[in-house]
XYZ file of C-alpha atoms in Angstrom:
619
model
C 105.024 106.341 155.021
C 106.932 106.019 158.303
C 109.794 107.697 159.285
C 112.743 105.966 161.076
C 112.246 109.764 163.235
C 109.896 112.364 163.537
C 108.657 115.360 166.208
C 105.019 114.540 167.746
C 102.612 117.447 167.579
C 99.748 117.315 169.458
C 96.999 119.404 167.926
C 93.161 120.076 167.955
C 90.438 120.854 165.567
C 88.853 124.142 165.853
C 85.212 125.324 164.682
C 86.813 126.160 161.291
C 88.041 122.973 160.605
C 91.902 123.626 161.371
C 94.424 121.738 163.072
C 95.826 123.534 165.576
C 98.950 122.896 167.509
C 98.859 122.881 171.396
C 102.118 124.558 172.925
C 105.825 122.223 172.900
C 104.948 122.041 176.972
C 101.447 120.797 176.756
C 102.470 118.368 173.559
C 105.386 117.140 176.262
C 102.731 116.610 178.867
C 100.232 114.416 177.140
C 103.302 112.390 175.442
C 104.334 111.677 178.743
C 100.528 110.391 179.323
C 100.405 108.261 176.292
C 103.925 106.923 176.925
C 102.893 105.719 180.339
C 100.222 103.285 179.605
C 97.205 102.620 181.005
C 98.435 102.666 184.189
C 98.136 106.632 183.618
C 94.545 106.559 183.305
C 93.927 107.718 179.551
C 93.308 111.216 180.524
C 95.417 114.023 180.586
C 94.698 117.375 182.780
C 95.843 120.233 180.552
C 95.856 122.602 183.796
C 98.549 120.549 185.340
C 100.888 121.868 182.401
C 99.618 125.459 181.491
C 96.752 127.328 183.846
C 95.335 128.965 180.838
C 93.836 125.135 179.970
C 92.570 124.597 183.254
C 88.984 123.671 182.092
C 90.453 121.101 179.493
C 90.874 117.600 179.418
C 91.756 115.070 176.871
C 90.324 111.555 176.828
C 93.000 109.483 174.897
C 90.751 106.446 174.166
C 88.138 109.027 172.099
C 91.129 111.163 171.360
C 88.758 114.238 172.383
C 89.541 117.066 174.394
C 86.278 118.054 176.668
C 86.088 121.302 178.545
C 84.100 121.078 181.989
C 82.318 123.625 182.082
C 81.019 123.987 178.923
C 80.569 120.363 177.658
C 82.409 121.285 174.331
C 84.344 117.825 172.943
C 86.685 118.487 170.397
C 89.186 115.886 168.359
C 92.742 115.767 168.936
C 95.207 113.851 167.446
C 98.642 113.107 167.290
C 100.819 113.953 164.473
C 104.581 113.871 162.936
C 106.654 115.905 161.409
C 110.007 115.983 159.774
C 112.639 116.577 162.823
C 114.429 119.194 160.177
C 111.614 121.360 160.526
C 110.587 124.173 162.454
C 108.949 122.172 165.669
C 112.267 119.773 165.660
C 114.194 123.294 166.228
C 111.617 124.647 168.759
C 110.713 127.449 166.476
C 107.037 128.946 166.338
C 105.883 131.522 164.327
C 103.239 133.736 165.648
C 100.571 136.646 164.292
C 99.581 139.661 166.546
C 96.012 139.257 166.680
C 93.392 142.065 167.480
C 94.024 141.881 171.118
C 97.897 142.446 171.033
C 98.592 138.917 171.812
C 100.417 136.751 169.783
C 98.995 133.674 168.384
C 100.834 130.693 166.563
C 100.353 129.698 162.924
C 99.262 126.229 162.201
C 101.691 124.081 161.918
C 102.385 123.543 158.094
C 101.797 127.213 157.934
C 104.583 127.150 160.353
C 107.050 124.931 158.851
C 106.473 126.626 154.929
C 107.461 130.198 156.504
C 110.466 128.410 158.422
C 112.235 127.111 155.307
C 111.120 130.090 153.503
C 113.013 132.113 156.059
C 115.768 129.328 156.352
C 116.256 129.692 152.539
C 116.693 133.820 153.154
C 113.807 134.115 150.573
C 112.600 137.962 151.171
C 108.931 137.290 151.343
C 106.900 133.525 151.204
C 103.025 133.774 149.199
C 100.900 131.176 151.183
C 98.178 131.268 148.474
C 100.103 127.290 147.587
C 98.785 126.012 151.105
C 95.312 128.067 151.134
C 95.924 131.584 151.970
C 95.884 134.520 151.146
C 98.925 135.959 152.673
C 102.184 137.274 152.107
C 104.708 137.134 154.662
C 107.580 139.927 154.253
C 110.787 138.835 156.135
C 111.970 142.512 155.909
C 109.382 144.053 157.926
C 107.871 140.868 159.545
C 104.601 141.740 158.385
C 101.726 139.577 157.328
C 99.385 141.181 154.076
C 96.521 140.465 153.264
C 96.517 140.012 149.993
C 92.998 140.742 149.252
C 92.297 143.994 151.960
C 96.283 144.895 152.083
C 96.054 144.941 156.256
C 98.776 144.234 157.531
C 99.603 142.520 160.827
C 102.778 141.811 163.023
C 104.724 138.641 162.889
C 107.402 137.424 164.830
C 109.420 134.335 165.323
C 110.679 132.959 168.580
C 112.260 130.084 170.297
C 110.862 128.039 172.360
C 111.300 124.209 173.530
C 111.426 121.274 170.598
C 108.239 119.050 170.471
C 109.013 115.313 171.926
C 110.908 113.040 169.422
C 110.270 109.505 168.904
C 112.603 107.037 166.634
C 111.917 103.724 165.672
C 108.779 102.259 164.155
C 106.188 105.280 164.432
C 102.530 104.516 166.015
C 99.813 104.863 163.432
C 98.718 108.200 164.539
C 95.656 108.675 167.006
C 96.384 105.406 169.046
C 96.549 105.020 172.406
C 98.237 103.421 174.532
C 102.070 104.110 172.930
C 103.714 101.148 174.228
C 107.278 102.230 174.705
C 108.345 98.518 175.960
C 108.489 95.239 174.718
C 104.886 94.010 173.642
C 104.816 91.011 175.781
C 105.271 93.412 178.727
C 102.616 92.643 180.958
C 99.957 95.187 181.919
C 99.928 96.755 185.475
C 97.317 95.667 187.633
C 94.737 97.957 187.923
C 94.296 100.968 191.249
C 92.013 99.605 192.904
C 90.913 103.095 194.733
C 87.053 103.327 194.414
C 87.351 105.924 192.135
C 89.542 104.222 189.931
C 87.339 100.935 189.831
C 84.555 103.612 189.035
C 86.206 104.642 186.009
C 87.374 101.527 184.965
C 83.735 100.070 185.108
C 82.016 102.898 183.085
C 84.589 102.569 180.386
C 84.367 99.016 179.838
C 80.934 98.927 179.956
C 81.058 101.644 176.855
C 83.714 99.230 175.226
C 81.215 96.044 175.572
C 78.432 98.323 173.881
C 76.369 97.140 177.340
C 73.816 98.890 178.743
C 73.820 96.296 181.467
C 74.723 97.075 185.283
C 77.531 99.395 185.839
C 79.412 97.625 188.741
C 82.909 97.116 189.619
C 84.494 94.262 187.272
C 85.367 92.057 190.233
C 81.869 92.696 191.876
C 80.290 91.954 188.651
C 80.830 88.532 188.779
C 78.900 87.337 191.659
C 76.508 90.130 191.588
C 73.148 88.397 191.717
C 71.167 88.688 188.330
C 68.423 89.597 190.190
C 70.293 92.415 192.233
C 71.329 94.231 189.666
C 71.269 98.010 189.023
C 68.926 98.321 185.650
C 69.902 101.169 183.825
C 66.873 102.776 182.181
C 66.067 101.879 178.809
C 65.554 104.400 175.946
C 62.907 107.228 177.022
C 60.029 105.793 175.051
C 56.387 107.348 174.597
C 55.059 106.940 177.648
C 58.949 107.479 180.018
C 58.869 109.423 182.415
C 61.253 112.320 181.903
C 63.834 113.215 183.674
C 64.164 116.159 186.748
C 66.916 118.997 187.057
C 69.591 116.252 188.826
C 69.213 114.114 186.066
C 67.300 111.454 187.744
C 64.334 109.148 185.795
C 61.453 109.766 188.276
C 59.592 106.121 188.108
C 59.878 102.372 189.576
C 63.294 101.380 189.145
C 64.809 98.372 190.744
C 67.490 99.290 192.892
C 69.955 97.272 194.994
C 70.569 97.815 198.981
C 73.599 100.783 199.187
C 74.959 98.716 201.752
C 75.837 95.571 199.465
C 77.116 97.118 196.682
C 79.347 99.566 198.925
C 80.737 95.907 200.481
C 81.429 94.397 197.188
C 83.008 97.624 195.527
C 85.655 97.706 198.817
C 86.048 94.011 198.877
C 87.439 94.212 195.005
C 91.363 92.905 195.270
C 93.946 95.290 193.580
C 95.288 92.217 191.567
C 91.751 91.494 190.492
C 91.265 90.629 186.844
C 89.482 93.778 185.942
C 88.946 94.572 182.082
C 91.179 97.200 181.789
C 90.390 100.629 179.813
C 93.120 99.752 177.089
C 92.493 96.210 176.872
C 92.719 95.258 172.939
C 89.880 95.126 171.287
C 89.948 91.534 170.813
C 91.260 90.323 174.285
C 87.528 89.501 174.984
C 86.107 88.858 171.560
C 84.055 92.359 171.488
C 83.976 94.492 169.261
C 86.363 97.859 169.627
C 85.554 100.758 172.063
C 82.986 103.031 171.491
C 84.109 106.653 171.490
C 82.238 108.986 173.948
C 81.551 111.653 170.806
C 79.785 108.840 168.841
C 76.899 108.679 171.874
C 73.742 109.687 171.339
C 72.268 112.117 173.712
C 70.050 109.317 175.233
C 72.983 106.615 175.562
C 75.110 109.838 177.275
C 72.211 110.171 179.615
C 72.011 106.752 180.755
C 75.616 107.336 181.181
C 75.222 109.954 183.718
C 72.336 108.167 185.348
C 74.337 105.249 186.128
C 77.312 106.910 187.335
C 75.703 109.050 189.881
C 74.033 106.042 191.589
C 77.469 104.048 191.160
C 79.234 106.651 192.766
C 76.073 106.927 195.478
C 76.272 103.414 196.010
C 80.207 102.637 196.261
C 80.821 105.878 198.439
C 82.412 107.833 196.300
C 81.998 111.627 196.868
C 79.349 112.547 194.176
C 80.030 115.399 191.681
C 77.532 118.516 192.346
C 76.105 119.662 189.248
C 74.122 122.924 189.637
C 72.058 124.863 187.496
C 71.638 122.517 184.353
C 67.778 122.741 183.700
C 66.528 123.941 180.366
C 68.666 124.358 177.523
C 71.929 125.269 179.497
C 75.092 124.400 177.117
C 76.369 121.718 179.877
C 73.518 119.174 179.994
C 73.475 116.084 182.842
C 74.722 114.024 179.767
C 77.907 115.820 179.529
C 78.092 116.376 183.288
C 78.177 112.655 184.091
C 81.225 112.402 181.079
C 82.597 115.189 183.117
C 82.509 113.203 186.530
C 84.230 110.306 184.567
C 86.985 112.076 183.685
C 87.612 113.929 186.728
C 87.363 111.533 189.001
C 90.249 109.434 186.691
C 92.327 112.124 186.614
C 91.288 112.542 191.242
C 90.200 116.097 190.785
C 86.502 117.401 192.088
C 84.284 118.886 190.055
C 81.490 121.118 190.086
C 80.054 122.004 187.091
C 77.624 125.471 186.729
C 75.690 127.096 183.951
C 78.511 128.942 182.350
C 77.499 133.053 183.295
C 76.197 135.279 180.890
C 77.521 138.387 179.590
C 75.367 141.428 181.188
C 76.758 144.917 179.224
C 73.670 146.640 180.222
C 71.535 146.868 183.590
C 67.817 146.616 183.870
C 65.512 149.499 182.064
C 65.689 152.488 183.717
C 62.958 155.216 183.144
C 63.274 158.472 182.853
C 61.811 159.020 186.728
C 64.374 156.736 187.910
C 67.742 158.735 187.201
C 69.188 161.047 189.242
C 71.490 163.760 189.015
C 74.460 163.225 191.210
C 74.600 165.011 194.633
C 77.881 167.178 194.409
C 78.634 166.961 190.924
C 77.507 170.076 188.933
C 74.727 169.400 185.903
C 74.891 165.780 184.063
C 76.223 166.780 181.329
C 79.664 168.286 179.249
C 80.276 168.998 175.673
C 83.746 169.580 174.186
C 84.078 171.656 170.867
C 87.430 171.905 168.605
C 90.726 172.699 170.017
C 91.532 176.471 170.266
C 94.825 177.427 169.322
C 97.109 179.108 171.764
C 99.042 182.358 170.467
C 101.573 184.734 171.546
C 104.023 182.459 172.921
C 106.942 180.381 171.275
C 108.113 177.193 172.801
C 111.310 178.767 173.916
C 108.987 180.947 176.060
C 107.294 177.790 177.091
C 110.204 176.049 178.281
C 111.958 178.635 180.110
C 109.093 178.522 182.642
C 110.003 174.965 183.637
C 114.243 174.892 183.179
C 117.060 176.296 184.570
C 119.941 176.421 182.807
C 123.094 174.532 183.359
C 126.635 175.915 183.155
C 128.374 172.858 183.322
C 126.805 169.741 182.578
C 127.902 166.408 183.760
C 129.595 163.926 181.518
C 126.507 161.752 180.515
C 123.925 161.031 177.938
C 121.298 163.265 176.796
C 118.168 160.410 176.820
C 116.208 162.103 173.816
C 119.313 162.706 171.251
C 121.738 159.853 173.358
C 124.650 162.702 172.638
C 126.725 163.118 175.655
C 125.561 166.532 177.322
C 129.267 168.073 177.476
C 128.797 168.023 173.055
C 125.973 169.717 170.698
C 122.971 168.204 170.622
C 122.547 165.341 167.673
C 118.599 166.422 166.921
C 118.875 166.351 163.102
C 115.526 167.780 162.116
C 114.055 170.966 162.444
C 116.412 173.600 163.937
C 114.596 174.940 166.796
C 115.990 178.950 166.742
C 118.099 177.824 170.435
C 121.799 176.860 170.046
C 122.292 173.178 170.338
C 125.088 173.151 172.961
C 122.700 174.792 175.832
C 121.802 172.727 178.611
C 118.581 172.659 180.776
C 117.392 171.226 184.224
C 113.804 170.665 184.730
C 113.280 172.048 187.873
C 110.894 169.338 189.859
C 112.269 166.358 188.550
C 115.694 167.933 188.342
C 116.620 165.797 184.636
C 118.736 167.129 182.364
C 118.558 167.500 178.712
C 119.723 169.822 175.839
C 117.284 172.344 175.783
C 117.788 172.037 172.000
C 116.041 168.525 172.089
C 113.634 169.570 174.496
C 112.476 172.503 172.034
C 112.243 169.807 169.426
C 110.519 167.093 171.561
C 107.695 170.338 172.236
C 106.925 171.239 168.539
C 106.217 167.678 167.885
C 104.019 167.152 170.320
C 100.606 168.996 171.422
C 102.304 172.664 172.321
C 99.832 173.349 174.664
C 101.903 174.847 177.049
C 102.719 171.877 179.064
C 105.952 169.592 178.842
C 106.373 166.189 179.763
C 110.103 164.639 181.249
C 110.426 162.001 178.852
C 112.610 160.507 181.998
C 110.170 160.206 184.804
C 107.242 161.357 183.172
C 106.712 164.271 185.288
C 104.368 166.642 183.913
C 105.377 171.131 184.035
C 101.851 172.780 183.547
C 98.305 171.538 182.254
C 98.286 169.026 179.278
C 95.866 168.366 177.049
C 94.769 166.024 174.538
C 93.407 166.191 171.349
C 90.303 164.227 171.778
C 87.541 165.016 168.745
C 84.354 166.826 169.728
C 82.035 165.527 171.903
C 79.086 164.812 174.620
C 80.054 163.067 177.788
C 76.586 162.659 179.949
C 76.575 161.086 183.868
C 73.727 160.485 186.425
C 72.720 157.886 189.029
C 70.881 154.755 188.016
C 69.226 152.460 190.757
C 70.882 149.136 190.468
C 74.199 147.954 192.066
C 77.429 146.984 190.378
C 78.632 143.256 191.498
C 80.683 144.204 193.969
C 79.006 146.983 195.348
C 75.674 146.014 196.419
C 75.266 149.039 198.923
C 74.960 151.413 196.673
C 73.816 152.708 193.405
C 75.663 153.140 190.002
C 77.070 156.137 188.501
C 76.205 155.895 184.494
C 78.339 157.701 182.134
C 77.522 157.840 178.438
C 80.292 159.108 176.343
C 78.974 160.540 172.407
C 81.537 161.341 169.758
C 80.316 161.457 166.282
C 82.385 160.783 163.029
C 84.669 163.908 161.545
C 87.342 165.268 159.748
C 91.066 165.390 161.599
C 92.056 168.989 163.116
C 95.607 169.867 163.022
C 96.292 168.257 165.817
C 95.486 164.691 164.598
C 97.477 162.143 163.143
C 96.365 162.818 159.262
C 94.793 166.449 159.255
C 91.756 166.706 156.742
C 91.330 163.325 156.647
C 88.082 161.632 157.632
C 87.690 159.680 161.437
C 85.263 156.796 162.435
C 84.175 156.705 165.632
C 82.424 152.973 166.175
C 80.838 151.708 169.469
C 79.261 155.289 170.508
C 77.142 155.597 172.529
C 79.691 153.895 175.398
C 78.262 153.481 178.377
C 80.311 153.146 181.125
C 79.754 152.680 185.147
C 80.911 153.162 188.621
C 79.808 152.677 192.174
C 77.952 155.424 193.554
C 80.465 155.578 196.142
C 82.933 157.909 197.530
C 85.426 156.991 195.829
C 83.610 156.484 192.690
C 82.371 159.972 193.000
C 85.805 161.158 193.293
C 86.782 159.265 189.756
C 84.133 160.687 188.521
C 84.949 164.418 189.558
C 88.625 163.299 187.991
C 87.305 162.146 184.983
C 84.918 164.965 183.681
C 88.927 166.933 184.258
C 90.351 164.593 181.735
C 87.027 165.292 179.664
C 87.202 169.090 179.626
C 91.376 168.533 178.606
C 90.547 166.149 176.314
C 92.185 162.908 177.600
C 89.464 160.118 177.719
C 89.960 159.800 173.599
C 92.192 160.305 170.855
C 91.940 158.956 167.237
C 94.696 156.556 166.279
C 94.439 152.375 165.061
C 92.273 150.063 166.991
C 94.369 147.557 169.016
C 90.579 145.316 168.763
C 90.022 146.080 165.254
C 93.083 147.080 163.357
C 91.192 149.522 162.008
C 93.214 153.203 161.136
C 91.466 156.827 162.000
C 89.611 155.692 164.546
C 88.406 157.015 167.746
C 89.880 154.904 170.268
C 90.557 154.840 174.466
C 93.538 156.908 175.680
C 94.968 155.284 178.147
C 92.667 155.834 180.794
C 90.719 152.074 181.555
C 86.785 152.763 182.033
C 84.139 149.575 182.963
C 81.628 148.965 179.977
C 80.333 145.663 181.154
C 77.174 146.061 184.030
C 76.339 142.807 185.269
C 79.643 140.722 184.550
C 83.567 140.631 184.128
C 83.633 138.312 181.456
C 85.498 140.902 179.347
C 87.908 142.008 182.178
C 86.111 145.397 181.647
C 83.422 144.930 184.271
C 82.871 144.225 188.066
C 83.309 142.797 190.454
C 86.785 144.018 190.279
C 88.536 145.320 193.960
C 91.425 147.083 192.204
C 89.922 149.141 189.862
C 89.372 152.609 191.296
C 92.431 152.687 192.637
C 93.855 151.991 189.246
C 91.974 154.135 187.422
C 93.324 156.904 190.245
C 96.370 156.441 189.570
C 96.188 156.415 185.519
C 94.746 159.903 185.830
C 97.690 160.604 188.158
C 99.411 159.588 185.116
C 97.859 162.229 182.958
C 98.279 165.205 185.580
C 94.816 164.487 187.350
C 94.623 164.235 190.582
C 92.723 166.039 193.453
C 94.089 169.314 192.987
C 93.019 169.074 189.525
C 89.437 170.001 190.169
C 90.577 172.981 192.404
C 92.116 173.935 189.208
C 89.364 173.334 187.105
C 87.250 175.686 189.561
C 89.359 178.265 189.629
């Protein structure tokens, strides 16, 4: 059924067989597209609307969306909603997913948790539409109904997906005529690369593996001059080479007079345009590009590059597509179509491989580190410091302050001329005293301060909660361990003049001390070994030196919940970033990466390690 309105959704289907929505920008953009003609082309650059989709584009007459530089196609389509609902009021429900980032629902799933919300129903069961959820409006959380994890939701605004009114398209069509139908068409561009374009398509539309020429030229080509597109590779074809060409007698024509009759083409020429209806020349309708086999996609390819040879277009490079790469010549020449229509260049590589580990190494080939001490350090279970209470602690680090200023306390947000408003355990100081720190020069009620220590690690260090300043050594409470380091001889990306600096961290599973999260409760510790690297450089040697610090004061781990996982009890990364990818940055945790040192540097600074750290650490 139509409606006299509705919101347009643009959405693809994933490898699960969902429907999901692109953003209310992106669904704007390729409206826009559609609502333009075919004098837009039929293909719409995702990048031009959000970076993220920069390899995407969508072919409107296959209604697929193709990324370059992995070949993938993938349907799209066009669909409606009631205007009342949630993407006619630009709202979006999102999940936190395992990275921290937030990712939207579908869209029905979507729309039912909307008018649950609207409704002020306290929690919505999605096992009606398929899952097996809860959502609880009170905490925005998302259970599993099954496992009982939980997960973050949120709702936010954003812009309302494009109305339309009127008669409705049947969805999926293309072009969206949003003028009278006698309208007549534009003429076509007649830029070579346009004519190109145009060419290949209709050829695909006609279902004619004939001679891909410019319309206009087509008509006084010569039969005899034509450019014969291979047949079918049969028993005894010859097969093709890494550029994708047929290596064999074909008949070609002269470069020269097809490069005259492509430039002589008119712009008003009578060119069968892309969106021509499928019965404007009595064929049958267009063929979409996903129903191609792989031979009709490689005479495809074939025939553009020698088009684009012949009519002096700038041919797309294609590198690296022997064997069984992902992006094959077939899907490479689909590429150049739809690049060149939408004027972009293209050069399409084998996507890279993820490389977490380098080469072998024997035993012969590693090498202790010249000015680092052994290759090895152990930690064992945290020993208890006695003999001082944390009044004693904190009287090293404050001075006291007769009259304090009229302004907030930051940990109880009293103000600082009244008692403190700590209601929990009464520390044994009155809760009208008030304390400078004396580097950072903050002021607090030494009553909260007192508190804020007891409920942290009490080693003997304190932490402005202000500036984050830190007033003596502090320490983690990172499980027992082995942390191991020595010199491998390969080079990081990035660093090809010198070797690598291995470090292989070793924490097995356990039961929580008392300074964990849940004492006497078990700990997993997944992923160990980790194997982490660095440039054998000087500054890498110097993180190094600043690491095996945070190692002996237990800062590199702590047990907590998995931000990848979700998973509670866990031994996870404290705050200080380490490289576990060798040969790549796929991840983001790998090289080459310029800033990364310096980073690192200065989240150790962040932890009270820095250079005169390891004078300590001698000492």
């Amino acid at each position: 059924m139509l409606l006299a309105s509705a919101v347009v959704v643009w959405e693809w289907l994933n490898e699960h067989g969902r429907w999901r929505p692109y953003s209310p920008a992106v669904s704007h953009h390729i409206e826009a597209v559609v609502r333009a003609g075919p004098r837009a082309g039929g293909s719409v650059v995702l990048g031009q609307v959000d970076s993220r989709l920069a390899p995407y584009i969508i072919d409107l007459q296959s209604m697929n969306q193709f990324r370059q530089d992995t070949g993938t196609l993938r349907p799209v389509r066009r669909n409606y909603y009631d205007p009342t609902s949630a993407p006619g009021k630009g709202v979006v429900w999102e999940w936190e997913n395992d990275n921290g980032s937030w990712t939207p629902y579908d869209m029905e799933v979507g729309i039912t948790i909307q008018h649950a919300y609207e409704k002020q129903h306290p929690w919505i069961d999605l096992t009606s539409i398929g899952f097996s959820y809860v959502i609880d409006f009170s905490t925005m959380g998302q259970i599993n109904r099954q496992t009982q994890r939980q997960r973050r939701v949120r709702r936010r605004l954003d812009l309302i997906y494009p109305m339309v009114t009127g008669t409705l398209p049947k969805p999926q069509s293309w072009p969206a005529s949003p003028g009278p139908a006698a309208a007549p068409p534009a003429a076509p561009c007649s830029c070579p690369q346009c004519v190109l374009v145009m060419s290949v398509k209709a050829a695909v539309a006609n279902g004619s593996a004939g001679p891909l020429q410019p319309p206009a030229a087509r008509k006084h080509m010569p039969e005899s001059g034509a450019v014969k597109v291979p047949p079918p590779p049969g028993p005894g074809a010859k097969p093709l080479d890494s550029t994708g060409t047929i290596r064999g007698p074909v008949k070609m024509v002269p470069s020269q007079a097809i490069r005259r009759q492509a430039s002589s083409t008119p712009a008003g020429a009578n060119a069968v345009s892309p969106a021509s209806p499928p019965g404007a020349n009595g064929k049958t309708g267009r063929v979409a590009l996903a129903t191609l086999n792989r031979t009709n996609l490689q005479r495809l390819a074939i025939a553009q590059s020698r088009v684009l040879i012949a009519s002096g277009v700038p041919t797309v490079p294609v590198k690296n597509l022997s064997g069984s790469s992902p992006v094959n010549p077939a899907l490479a020449g689909i590429t150049g179509i739809l690049m060149s229509a939408a004027g972009l260049p293209v050069c399409l590589t084998r996507p890279p491989k993820l490389a977490l580990h380098p080469p072998p190494v024997s035993k012969s080939e590693i090498k202790s580190i010249p000015g680092v001490s052994n290759t090895s350090r152990k930690t064992t279970k945290k020993q208890a410091k006695k003999g001082k209470t944390p009044e004693e602690v904190l009287k090293k680090y404050l001075q006291k302050v007769r009259h304090p200023p009229d302004e907030d306390c930051t940990i109880c947000m009293e103000r600082l001329t009244a008692p403190s408003g700590y209601k929990g355990p009464q520390p044994t100081v009155k809760p009208d005293l008030v304390g400078k720190l004396s580097r950072c020069g903050h002021i607090y009620h030494i009553y909260c301060l007192v508190a804020m220590y007891n409920n942290g690690n009490k080693d003997g260090s304190l932490q402005c909660p202000t500036c984050k300043t830190i007033y003596g050594v502090k320490t983690g409470t990172q499980p027992p361990g082995k942390m191991e380091y020595h010199l491998i001889p390969h080079s990081l990306p990035g660093h090809p003049d010198c070797k690598t600096i291995r470090i292989i961290y070793s924490i097995p599973p356990g039961i929580q001390g008392p300074e964990h999260p849940n004492p006497g409760k078990s700990f997993s510790a997944r992923g160990f070994p980790r194997h982490c690297y660095l440039p054998d450089s000087e500054k890498g040697r110097k993180v190094l030196k600043l690491l095996l610090v945070a190692w002996d004061r237990r800062l590199i781990f702590a047990i907590g919940t998995s931000s990848t996982t979700g998973e509670s009890d866990t031994v996870i990364w404290n705050e200080v970033h380490h490289k576990t990818e060798f040969g790549s940055n796929l991840t983001g945790h790998g090289y080459p990466d310029a800033n990364y040192l310096d980073n690192v540097l200065a989240e150790l600074a962040a932890q009270g390690i820095s250079e005169d750290s390891t004078a300590q650490e001698a000492d």
